Structures are given as C-alpha cells and as structure tokens.
Short mmCIF file of C-alpha atoms in Angstrom, two decimals:
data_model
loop_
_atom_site.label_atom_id
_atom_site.label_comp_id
_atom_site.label_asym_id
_atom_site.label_seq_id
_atom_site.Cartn_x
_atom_site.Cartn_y
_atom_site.Cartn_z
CA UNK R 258 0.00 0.00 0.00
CA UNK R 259 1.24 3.30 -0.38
CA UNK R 260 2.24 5.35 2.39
CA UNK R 261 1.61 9.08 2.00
CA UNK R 262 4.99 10.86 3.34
CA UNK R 263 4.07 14.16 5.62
CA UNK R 264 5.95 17.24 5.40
CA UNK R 265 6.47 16.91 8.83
CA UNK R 266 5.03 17.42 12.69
CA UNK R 267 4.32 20.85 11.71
CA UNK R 268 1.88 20.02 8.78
CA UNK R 269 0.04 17.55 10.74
CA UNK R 270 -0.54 20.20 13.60
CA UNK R 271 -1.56 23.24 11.23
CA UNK R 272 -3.66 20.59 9.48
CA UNK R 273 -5.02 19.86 12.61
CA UNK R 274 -5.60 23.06 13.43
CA UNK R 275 -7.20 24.24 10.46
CA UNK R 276 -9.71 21.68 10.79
CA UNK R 277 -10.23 22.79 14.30
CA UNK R 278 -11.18 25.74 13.13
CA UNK R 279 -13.67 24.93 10.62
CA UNK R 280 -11.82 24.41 7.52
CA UNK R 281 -13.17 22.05 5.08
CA UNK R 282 -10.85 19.53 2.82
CA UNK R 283 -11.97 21.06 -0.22
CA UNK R 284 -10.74 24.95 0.97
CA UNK R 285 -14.00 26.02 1.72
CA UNK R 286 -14.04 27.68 4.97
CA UNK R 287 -17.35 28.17 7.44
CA UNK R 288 -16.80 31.14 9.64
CA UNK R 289 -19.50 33.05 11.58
CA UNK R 290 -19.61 36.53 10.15
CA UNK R 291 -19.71 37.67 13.99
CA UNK R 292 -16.80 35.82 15.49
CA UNK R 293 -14.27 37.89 16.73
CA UNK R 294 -10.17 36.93 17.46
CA UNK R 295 -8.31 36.71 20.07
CA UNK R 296 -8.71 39.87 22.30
CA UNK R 297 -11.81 40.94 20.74
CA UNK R 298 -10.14 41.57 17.51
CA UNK R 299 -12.45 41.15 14.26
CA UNK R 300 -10.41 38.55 11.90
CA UNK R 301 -9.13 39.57 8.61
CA UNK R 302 -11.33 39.87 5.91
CA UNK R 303 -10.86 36.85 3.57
CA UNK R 304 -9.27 37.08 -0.02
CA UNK R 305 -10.48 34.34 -2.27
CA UNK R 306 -8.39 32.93 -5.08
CA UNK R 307 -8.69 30.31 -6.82
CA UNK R 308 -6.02 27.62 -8.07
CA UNK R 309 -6.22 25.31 -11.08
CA UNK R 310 -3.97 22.07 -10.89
CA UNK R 311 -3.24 20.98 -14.44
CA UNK R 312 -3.14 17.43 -13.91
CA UNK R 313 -5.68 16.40 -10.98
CA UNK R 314 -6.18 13.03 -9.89
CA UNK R 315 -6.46 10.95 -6.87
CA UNK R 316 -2.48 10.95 -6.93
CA UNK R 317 -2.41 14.36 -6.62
CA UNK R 318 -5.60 15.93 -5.71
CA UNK R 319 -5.15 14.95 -1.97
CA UNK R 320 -1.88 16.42 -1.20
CA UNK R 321 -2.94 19.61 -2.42
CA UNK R 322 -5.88 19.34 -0.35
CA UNK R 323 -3.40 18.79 2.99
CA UNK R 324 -1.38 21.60 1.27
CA UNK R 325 -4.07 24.23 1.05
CA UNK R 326 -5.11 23.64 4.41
CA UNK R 327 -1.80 24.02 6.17
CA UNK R 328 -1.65 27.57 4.28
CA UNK R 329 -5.18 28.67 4.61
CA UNK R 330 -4.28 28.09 8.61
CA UNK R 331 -0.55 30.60 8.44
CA UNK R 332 -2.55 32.67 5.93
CA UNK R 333 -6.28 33.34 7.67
CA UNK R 334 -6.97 36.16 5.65
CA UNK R 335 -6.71 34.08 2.41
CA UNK R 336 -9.18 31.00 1.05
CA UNK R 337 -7.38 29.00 -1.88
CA UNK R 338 -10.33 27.53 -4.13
CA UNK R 339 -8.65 24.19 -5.58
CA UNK R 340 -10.17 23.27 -9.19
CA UNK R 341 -8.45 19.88 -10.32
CA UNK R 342 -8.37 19.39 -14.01
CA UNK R 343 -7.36 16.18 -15.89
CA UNK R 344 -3.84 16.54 -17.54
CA UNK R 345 -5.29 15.54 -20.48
CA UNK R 346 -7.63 18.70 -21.48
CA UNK R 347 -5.95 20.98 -19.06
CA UNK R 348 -4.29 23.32 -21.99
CA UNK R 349 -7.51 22.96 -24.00
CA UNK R 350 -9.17 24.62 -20.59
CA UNK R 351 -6.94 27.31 -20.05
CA UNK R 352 -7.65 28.09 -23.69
CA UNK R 353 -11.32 28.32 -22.99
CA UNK R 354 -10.91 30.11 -19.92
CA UNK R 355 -9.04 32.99 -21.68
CA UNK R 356 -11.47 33.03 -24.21
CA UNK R 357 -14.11 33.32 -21.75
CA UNK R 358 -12.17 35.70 -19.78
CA UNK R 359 -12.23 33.21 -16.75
CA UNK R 360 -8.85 32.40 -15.55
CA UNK R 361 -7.78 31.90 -12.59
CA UNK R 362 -5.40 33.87 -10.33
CA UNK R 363 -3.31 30.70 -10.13
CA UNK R 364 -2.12 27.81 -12.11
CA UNK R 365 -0.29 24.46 -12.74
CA UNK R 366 1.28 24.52 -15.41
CA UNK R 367 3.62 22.99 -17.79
CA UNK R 368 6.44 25.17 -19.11
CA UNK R 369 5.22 24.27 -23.41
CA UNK R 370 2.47 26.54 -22.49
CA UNK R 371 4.28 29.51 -21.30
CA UNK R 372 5.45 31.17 -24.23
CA UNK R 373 1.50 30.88 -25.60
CA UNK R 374 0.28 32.05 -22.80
CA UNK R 375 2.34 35.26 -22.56
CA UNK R 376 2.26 36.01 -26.01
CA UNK R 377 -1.59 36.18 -25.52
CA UNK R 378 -0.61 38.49 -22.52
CA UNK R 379 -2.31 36.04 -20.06
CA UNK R 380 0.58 35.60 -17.32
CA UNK R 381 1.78 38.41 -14.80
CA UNK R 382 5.37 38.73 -14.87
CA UNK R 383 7.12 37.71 -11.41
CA UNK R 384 10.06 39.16 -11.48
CA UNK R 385 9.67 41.80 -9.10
CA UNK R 386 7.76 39.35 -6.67
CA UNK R 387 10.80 36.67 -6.74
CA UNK R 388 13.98 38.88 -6.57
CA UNK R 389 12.47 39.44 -3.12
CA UNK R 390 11.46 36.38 -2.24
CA UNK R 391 13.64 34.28 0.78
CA UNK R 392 13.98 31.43 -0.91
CA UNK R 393 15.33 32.86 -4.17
CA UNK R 394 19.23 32.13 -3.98
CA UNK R 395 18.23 28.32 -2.84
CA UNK R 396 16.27 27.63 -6.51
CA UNK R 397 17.92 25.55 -9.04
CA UNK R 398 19.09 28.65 -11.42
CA UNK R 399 19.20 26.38 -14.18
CA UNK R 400 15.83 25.30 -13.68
CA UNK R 401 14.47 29.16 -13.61
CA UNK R 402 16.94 30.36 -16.23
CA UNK R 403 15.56 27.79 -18.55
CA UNK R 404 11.67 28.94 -17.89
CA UNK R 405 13.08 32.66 -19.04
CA UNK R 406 14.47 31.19 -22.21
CA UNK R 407 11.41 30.15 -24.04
CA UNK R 408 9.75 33.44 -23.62
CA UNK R 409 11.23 36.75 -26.64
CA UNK R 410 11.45 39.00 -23.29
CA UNK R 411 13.24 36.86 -20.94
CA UNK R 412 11.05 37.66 -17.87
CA UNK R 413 10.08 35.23 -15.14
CA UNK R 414 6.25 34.22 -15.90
CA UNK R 415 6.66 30.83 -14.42
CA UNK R 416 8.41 29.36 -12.16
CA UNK R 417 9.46 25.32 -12.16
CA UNK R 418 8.04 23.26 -8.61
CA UNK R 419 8.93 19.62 -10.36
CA UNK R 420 11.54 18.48 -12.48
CA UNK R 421 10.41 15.53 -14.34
CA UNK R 422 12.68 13.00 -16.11
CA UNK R 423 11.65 10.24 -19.06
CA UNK R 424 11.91 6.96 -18.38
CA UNK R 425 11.23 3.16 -18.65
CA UNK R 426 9.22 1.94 -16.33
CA UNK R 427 9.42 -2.09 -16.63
CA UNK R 428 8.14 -5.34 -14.07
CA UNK R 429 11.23 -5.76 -12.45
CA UNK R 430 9.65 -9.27 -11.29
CA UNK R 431 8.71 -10.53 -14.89
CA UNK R 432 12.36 -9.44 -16.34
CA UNK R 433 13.53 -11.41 -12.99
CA UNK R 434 11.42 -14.31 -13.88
CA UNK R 435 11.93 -14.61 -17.64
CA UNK R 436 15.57 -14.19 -17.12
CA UNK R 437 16.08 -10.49 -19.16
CA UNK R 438 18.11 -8.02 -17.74
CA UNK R 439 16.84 -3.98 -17.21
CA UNK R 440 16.03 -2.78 -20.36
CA UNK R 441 19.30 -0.28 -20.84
CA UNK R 442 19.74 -0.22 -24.58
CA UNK R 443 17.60 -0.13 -27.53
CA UNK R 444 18.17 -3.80 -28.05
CA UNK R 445 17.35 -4.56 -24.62
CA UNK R 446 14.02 -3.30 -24.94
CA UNK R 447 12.90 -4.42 -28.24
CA UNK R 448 14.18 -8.39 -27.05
CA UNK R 449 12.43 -7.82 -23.94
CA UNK R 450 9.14 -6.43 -25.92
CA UNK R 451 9.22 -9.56 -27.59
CA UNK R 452 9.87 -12.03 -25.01
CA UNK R 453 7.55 -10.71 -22.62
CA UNK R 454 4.47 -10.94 -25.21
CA UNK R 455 1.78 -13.72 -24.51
CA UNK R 456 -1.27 -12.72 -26.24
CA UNK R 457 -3.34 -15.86 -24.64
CA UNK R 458 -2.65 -14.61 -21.18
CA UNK R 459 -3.63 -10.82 -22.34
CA UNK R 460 0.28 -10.26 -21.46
CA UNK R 461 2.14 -7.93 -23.73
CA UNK R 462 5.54 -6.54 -23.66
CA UNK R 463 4.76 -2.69 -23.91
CA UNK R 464 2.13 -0.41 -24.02
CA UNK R 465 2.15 2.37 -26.57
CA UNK R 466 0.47 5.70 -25.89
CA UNK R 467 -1.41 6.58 -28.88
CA UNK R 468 -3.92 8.90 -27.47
CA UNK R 469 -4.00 12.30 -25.66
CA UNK R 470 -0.10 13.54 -25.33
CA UNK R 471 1.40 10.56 -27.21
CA UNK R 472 3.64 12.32 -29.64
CA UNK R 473 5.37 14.10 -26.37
CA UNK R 474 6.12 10.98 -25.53
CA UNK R 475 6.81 9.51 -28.87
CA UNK R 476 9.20 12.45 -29.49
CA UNK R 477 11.56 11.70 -26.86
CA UNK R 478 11.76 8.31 -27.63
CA UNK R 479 12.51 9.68 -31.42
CA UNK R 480 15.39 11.79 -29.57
CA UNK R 481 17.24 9.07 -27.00
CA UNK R 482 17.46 6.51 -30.08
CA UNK R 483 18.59 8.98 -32.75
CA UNK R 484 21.10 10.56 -30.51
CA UNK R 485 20.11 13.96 -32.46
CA UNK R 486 20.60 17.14 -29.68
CA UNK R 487 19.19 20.00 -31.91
CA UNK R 488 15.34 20.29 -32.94
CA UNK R 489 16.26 22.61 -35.88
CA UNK R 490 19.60 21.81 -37.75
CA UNK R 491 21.78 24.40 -38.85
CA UNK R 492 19.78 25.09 -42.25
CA UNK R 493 16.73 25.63 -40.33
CA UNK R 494 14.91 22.33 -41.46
CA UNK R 495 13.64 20.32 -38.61
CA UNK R 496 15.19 17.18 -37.26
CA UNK R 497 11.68 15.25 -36.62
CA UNK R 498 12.06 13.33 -40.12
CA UNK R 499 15.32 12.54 -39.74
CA UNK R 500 15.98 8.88 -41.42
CA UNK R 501 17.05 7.85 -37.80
CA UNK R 502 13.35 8.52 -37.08
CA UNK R 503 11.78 7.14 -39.02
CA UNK R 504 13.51 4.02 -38.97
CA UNK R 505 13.11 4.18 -35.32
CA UNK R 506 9.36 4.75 -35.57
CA UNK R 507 8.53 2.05 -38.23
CA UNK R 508 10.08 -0.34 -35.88
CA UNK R 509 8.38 0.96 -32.59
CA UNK R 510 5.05 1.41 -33.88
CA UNK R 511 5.38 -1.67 -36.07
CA UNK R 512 4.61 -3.38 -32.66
CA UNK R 513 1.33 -2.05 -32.36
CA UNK R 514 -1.15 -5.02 -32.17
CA UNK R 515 1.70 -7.44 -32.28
CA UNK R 516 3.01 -6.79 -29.16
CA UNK R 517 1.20 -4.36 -27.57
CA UNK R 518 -2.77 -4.08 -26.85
CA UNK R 519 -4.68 -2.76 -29.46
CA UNK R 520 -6.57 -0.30 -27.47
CA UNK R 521 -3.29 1.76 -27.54
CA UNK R 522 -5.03 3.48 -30.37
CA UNK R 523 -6.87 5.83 -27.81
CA UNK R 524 -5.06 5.04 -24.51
CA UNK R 525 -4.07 8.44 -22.97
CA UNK R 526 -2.28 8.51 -19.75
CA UNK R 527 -4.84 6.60 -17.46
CA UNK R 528 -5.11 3.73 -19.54
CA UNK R 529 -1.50 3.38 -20.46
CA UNK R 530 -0.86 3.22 -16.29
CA UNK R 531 -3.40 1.11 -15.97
CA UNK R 532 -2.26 -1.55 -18.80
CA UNK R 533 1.51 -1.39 -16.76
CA UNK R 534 -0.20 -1.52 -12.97
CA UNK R 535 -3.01 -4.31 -13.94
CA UNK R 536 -0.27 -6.48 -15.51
CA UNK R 537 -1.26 -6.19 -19.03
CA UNK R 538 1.75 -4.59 -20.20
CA UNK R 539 5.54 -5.67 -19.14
CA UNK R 540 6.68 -1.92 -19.54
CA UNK R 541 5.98 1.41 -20.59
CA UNK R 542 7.13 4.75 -21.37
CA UNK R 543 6.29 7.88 -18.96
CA UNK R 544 8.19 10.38 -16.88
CA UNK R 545 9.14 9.86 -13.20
CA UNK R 546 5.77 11.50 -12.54
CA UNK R 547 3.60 8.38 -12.80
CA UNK R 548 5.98 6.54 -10.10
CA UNK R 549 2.12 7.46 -7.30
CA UNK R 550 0.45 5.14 -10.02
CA UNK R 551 2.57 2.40 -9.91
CA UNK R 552 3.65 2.55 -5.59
CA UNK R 553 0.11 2.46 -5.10
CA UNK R 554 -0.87 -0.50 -6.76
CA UNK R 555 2.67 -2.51 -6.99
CA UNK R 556 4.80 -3.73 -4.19
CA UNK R 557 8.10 -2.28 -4.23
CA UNK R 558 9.92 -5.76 -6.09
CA UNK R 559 7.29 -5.61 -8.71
CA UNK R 560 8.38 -2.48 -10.39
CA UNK R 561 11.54 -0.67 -11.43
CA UNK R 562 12.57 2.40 -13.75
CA UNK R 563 15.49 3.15 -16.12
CA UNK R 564 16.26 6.06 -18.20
CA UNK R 565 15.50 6.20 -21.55
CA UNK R 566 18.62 4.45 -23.49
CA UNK R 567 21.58 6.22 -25.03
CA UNK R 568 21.68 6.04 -29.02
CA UNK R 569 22.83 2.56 -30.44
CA UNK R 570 24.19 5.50 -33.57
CA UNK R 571 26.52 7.44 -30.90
CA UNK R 572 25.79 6.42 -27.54
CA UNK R 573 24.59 10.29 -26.76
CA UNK R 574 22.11 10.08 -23.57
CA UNK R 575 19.52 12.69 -25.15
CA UNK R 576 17.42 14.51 -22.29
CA UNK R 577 14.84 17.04 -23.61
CA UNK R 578 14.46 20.24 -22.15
CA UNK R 579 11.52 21.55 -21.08
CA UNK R 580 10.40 18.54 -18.37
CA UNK R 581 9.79 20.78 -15.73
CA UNK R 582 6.08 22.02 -14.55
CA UNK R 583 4.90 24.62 -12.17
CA UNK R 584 3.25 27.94 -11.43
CA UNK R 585 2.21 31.21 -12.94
CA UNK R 586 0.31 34.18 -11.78
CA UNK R 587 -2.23 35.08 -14.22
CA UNK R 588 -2.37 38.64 -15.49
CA UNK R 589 -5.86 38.45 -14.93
CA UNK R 590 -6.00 38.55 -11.23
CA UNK R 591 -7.01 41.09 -8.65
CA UNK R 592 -5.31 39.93 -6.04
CA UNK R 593 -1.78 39.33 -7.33
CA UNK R 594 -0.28 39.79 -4.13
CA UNK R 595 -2.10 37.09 -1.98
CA UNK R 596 -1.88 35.19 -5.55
CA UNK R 597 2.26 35.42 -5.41
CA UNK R 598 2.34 34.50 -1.18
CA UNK R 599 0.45 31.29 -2.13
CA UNK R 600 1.99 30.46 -5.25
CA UNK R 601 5.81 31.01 -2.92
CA UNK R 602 4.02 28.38 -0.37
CA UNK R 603 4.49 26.07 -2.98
CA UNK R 604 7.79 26.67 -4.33
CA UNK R 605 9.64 26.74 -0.77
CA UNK R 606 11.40 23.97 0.34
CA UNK R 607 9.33 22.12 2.81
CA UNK R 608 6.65 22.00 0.36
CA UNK R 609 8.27 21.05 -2.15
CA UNK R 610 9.76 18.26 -0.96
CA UNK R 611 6.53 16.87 0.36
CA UNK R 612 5.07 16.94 -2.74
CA UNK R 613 7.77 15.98 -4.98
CA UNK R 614 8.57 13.20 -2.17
CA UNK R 615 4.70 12.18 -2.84
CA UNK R 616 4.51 12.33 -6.51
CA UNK R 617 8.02 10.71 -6.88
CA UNK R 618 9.54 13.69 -8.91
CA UNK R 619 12.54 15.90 -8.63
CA UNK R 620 12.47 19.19 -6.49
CA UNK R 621 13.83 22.28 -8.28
CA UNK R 622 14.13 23.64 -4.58
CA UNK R 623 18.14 23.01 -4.37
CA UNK R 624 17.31 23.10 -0.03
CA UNK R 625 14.26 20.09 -0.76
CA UNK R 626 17.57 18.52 -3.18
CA UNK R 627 19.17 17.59 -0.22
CA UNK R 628 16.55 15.28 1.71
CA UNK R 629 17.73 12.09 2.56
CA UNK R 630 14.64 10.50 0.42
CA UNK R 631 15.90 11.85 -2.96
CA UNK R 632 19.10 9.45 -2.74
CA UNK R 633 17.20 6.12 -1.40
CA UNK R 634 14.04 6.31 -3.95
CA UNK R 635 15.53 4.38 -6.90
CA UNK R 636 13.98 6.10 -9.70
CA UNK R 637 15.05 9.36 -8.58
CA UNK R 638 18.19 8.16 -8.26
CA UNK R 639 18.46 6.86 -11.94
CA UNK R 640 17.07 10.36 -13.02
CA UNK R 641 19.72 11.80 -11.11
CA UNK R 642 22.42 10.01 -12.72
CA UNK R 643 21.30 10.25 -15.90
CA UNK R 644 21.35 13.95 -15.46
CA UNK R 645 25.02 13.90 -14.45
CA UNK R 646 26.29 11.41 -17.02
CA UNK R 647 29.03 12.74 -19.03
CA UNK R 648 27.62 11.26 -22.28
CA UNK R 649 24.00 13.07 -21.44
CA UNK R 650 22.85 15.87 -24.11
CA UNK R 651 19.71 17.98 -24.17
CA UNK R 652 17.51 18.84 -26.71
CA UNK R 653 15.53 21.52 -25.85
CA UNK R 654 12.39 21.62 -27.71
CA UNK R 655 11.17 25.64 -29.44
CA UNK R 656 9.11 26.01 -26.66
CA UNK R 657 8.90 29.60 -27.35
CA UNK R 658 7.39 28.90 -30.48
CA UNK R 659 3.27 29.97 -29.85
CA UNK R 660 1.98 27.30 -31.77
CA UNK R 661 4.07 24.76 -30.34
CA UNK R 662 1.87 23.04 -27.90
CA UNK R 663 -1.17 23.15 -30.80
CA UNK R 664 1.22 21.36 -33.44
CA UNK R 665 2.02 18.83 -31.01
CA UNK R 666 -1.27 18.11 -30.29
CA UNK R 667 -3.18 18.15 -33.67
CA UNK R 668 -0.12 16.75 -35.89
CA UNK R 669 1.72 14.90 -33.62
CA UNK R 670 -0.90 13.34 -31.83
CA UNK R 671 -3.54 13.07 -35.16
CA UNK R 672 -0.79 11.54 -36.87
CA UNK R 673 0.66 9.04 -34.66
CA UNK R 674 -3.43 7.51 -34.39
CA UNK R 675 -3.22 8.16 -38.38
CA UNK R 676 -0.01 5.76 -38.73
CA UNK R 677 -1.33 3.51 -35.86
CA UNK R 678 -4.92 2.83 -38.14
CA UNK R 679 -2.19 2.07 -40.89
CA UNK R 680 -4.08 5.08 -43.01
CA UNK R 681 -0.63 7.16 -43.24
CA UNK R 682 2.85 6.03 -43.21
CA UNK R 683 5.60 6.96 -40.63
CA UNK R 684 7.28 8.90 -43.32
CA UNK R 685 4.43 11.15 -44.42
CA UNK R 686 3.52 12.02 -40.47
CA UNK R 687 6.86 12.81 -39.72
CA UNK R 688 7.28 15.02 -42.68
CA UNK R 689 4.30 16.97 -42.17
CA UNK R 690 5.03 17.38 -38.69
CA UNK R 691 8.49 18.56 -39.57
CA UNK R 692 6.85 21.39 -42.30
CA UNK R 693 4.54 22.81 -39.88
CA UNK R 694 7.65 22.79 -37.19
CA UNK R 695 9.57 25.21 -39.77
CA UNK R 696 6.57 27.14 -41.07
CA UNK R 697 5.80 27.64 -37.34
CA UNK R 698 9.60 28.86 -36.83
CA UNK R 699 9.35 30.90 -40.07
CA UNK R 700 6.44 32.93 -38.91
CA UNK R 701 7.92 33.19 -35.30
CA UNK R 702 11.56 35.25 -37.43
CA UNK R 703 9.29 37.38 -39.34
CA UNK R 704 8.01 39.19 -36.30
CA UNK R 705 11.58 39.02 -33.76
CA UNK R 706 13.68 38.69 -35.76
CA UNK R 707 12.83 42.20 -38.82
#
C-alpha cells in the first residue's frame, strides 16, 4: 500500500488546526460573520483565489488538499479555491478560460504553455515578486533560467516546482522471472518487448500511448534513439524526419497489435498506467511522474525504472528540455499579491519536498535537493544520474514557439493515431510534422527577428 509521506510534525498540527477551526478539505471555509479573534479583535477579511492544478487526480488531488489547508491556517486572511483538471484537457481549458475571460489567479502549469500564454498576454510577470522572495538564492538557477528562455522577453512568468525526467518503467519481477536483464539499450528493450508478449494470457511486452499527449512521448523516444541534440539543424529544417526517425518509428510502432494491446489506439495517460499496474503490459514509457500510479498499486519488487537508453548511432544520452512544470500568476487577477504569497508556499522547500517526495519527482528547490529520500528512492536516483552522465545531451524543444503546444497536439498526436490505423505512413507524419515545425519557426523570425 502506499504510504503518503508528511511534510512533517508541523503540517500535521496546522492541518489539525485548520480543521479545528472549521476548515473544510476542499478549501471552503465556514466562519461566523460575527466571530471575533483573540482579544476581541475582528479577523481579517478573507481574499479568495482560486487555483487550477493541471493534472488532478487521486495521486495528486489529496496532497494539495493537505497543502491548502496548512496555508489557509498561516494565511487566515486568504481561502485558496482548488479546481483539479485532468492533464489531459488541461491546456484545451486554459484556452477556454481565456477566451471566456475566466482564468484563474493561479495555475499548474507545464512550461510548453508559457510562451503561448504570454504572447496572448495572459501571465503576470514575477520578477519583481521573486527577486524578493527568501527562498530565491536556494532555486535551481538552471531550472528558472531555462523557464526565461522560451519566452522573446526573458522575464520570469513561471516558475518550475517539479523536475520531471523520461523513463522506462518495466516489471522488475517478470524481467527477474523470464531471465532479461533492465532494459538499458535499444536492443534490450525491443528483445524484452518480444519475449515478454503472450497474447493468450492478455500479457504484452509494452504499451504504446497513442492517445491524448502521445507524440510528447513519442518524441523523446525519437530523440534518446537517434542521438540527435538539436530540434532545428543548422539550415533551419527540422530534425523530426530525420531517417534515424523514421527508422526508429517504423520499428516501434510496427509493434502495435503485435506486441502491444490494441486499445493503444486511444489510450491516454490513465489507460496506459493502468495496462503497466493491472499487468497487461511488461513496460511502458512515462516520466518519473507516474511513479504514485505504480507505488500504489505494486509492491516495491514488482516495479523498477530506467532512463531512456543512449543512441545505439553514438551512444549520446539525449534529455529534452523543457520537463519541468509549475506555477504562474495570471495577469488576470485582482489579487496578485495574496496570488504570489500562495503560489511562494508552494515553491519553498518544505513543500516542495513533500510533494515531490509524494509524486516521486525531482524538487527544483536546491534546499528540498538535499533530503535524505531523494538518494534512497531508486527512480530518482536513476534520473539523477542520468542527469550527471558525461555522455548526457539535451535537446531543448522551441518552446517559445506559440503554436508549439497546438502542433504537437493536432499533428503529432492526429498523426501518430493516423499511422497507428495504418491510413498514413511513418514517413508522411513525420514530414508533415516537420513542415509545420519550420513554417511555425518561419512565422515566429518574421516578427523578432525584422
């Protein structure tokens, strides 16, 4: 069973406390209009904001809940309104919600969004907010340099809580049975994905995610066996139909139905969990994020994780950039200053490492780095040492193209169900993927870069 790990003494007795005093787990709070504090003293009057989490889920959802309460009880005169929202239409409801002129004050989310979103004017820029803020010289500088990178004006509109990392997850006790080592290279995996394939039992060697946010994942799997760093070459023309691609893809997807189930077709992130935690599938492909999934349902022998593999062309580790998600302040707000003090709750150390602790991610809170847990957890180790291998590269994805996110999802994703049905081949989807990449990049020069 999975044990949830506290922040500590202190969380358990503001949590306490705040449920003392009336506080509901969803945030609400009932308070008697005529109560008065200690000493006769009339309590603050309340501030409401409200807080979207991009990706909400009985993983997540409660720890937020715990979290909200402990700051609603050090912040009375604020009430935090949680709204969960499932990963997979979360950018497709922030897009709404600006429409609609209904954001929120703030929200989760995942850096591919950021340069969108603040090209539409949508995010409050934090700079001002974090250059005073405690906690600043402890943040990974990386981390926060990176989120200024992908945006033409290089100002802070978000600011990393998790550092995710791709990998592998595989059933450490089928490999242990069927006598296969880790999956660590290429060939590894595709022997494994073979040998691990029983059709009769309704046992198959991988899962393939071929619905919602598959061609993120698909991408980096592109990357680590290609061993290609850049996402643009030095002519401008995009790297996604490289050869080494699509050989790689024709060969991946070509186990679609063979040795994987053939509900991939429309398996977004639930379903692709659930074919790895229900023993369906021997392995699958996800970030470090999904690790909640898997500890709840699997006993710790059961299941392991290793990075994605270096390139069997020349043994480059590729990383992509851009694996990091977190919090912005939305331009939208009227209360930006109680919207910053919770929104710095969440980036501080403490709470950071109870909820990366929890999820099974990587802080970007260099204080929350140095927790015992983060060295005996053995996926974060893996992610760890991936990050410091010599032979490790990154390709950092144009994030701060706009129309990055939308390309990924109609193309990439439309295409890889396209090539899936066997109604396109890999080559086509990759090239048209690649065009709209450089028309996307063309458009982008023609209004920076006059």
């Amino acid at each position: 069973m999975r044990k949830t790990k506290m922040l500590g003494a202190s969380l358990l007795a503001i949590s306490m406390l705040a449920t003392a005093c009336g506080t509901q787990p969803n945030g609400t709070v009932i308070e008697d209009s005529q109560t008065t504090g200690a000493g006769g003293q009339t309590p603050p009057e309340k501030v409401t904001i409200t807080f979207w989490d991009e990706n909400a889920g009985p993983a997540r959802t409660p720890f937020y809940e715990e979290l909200i309460e402990a700051f609603e009880a050090e912040n009375p005169d604020i009430d935090v309104e949680y709204v969960g929202i499932p990963s997979a239409s979360a950018k497709e409801k922030y897009d709404v919600a600006i429409a609609a002129d209904g954001l929120p004050d703030v929200g989760g989310l995942h850096i591919m969004w950021v340069a969108d979103f603040v090209a539409r004017q949508k995010l409050l820029a934090l700079d001002p907010m974090y250059d005073q803020w405690g906690e600043k010289s402890v943040m990974n500088a990386a981390s926060v340099d990176e989120a200024r990178s992908y945006v033409q004006d290089g100002k802070l509109y978000f600011i990393p809580n998790t550092l995710s990392a791709d990998m592998i997850w595989y059933r450490a006790d089928w490999f242990q049975e069927a006598g296969l080592k880790a999956p660590e290279t290429w060939d590894d995996f595709f022997v494994a994905v073979e040998t691990l394939t029983n059709p009769d039992e309704r046992r198959y060697g991988f899962s393939i995610r071929g619905g919602a946010g598959g061609a993120h994942q698909l991408k980096k799997m592109m990357y680590s066996y290609s061993g290609i760093s850049s996402f643009f070459d030095e002519n401008g023309k995009s790297t996604l139909n490289d050869p080494l691609h699509v050989e790689f893809l024709e060969k991946y997807l070509g186990l679609y139905k063979k040795n994987t189930p053939e509900s991939d077709i429309t398996n977004g992130y639930k379903e692709m969990v659930a074919a790895f935690d229900t023993g369906i599938a021997a392995m699958i492909q996800h970030n470090i994020g999904s690790f909640g999934e898997h500890d709840k349902t699997l006993e710790p022998h059961q299941f392991a994780g290793v990075s994605l593999p270096p390139s069997p062309i020349n043994g480059k580790r590729i990383i992509e950039g851009g694996n990091s998600t977190g919090y912005g302040v939305f331009s939208t707000t009227k209360h930006p200053d109680e919207a910053w003090r919770f929104m710095s709750y969440l980036i501080s150390a403490d709470v950071q490492s109870f909820w990366n602790q929890n999820i099974g991610q990587l802080p970007t809170n260099e204080k929350a780095m140095e927790n015992e847990w983060v060295q005996n957890t053995q996926h974060i180790k893996v992610s760890a040492d991936a990050l410091s291998d010599p032979a490790t590269q990154f390709m950092n994805p144009p994030l701060h193209l706009p129309g990055y996110s939308t390309i990924l999802d109609q193309i990439g994703n439309g295409g890889l169900q396209a090539v899936m049905a066997g109604t396109e081949t890999v080559e086509s989807y990759l090239n048209r993927w690649a065009a709209a990449m450089e028309e996307e990049q063309k458009k982008y020069d023609e209004v920076f870069k006059k």
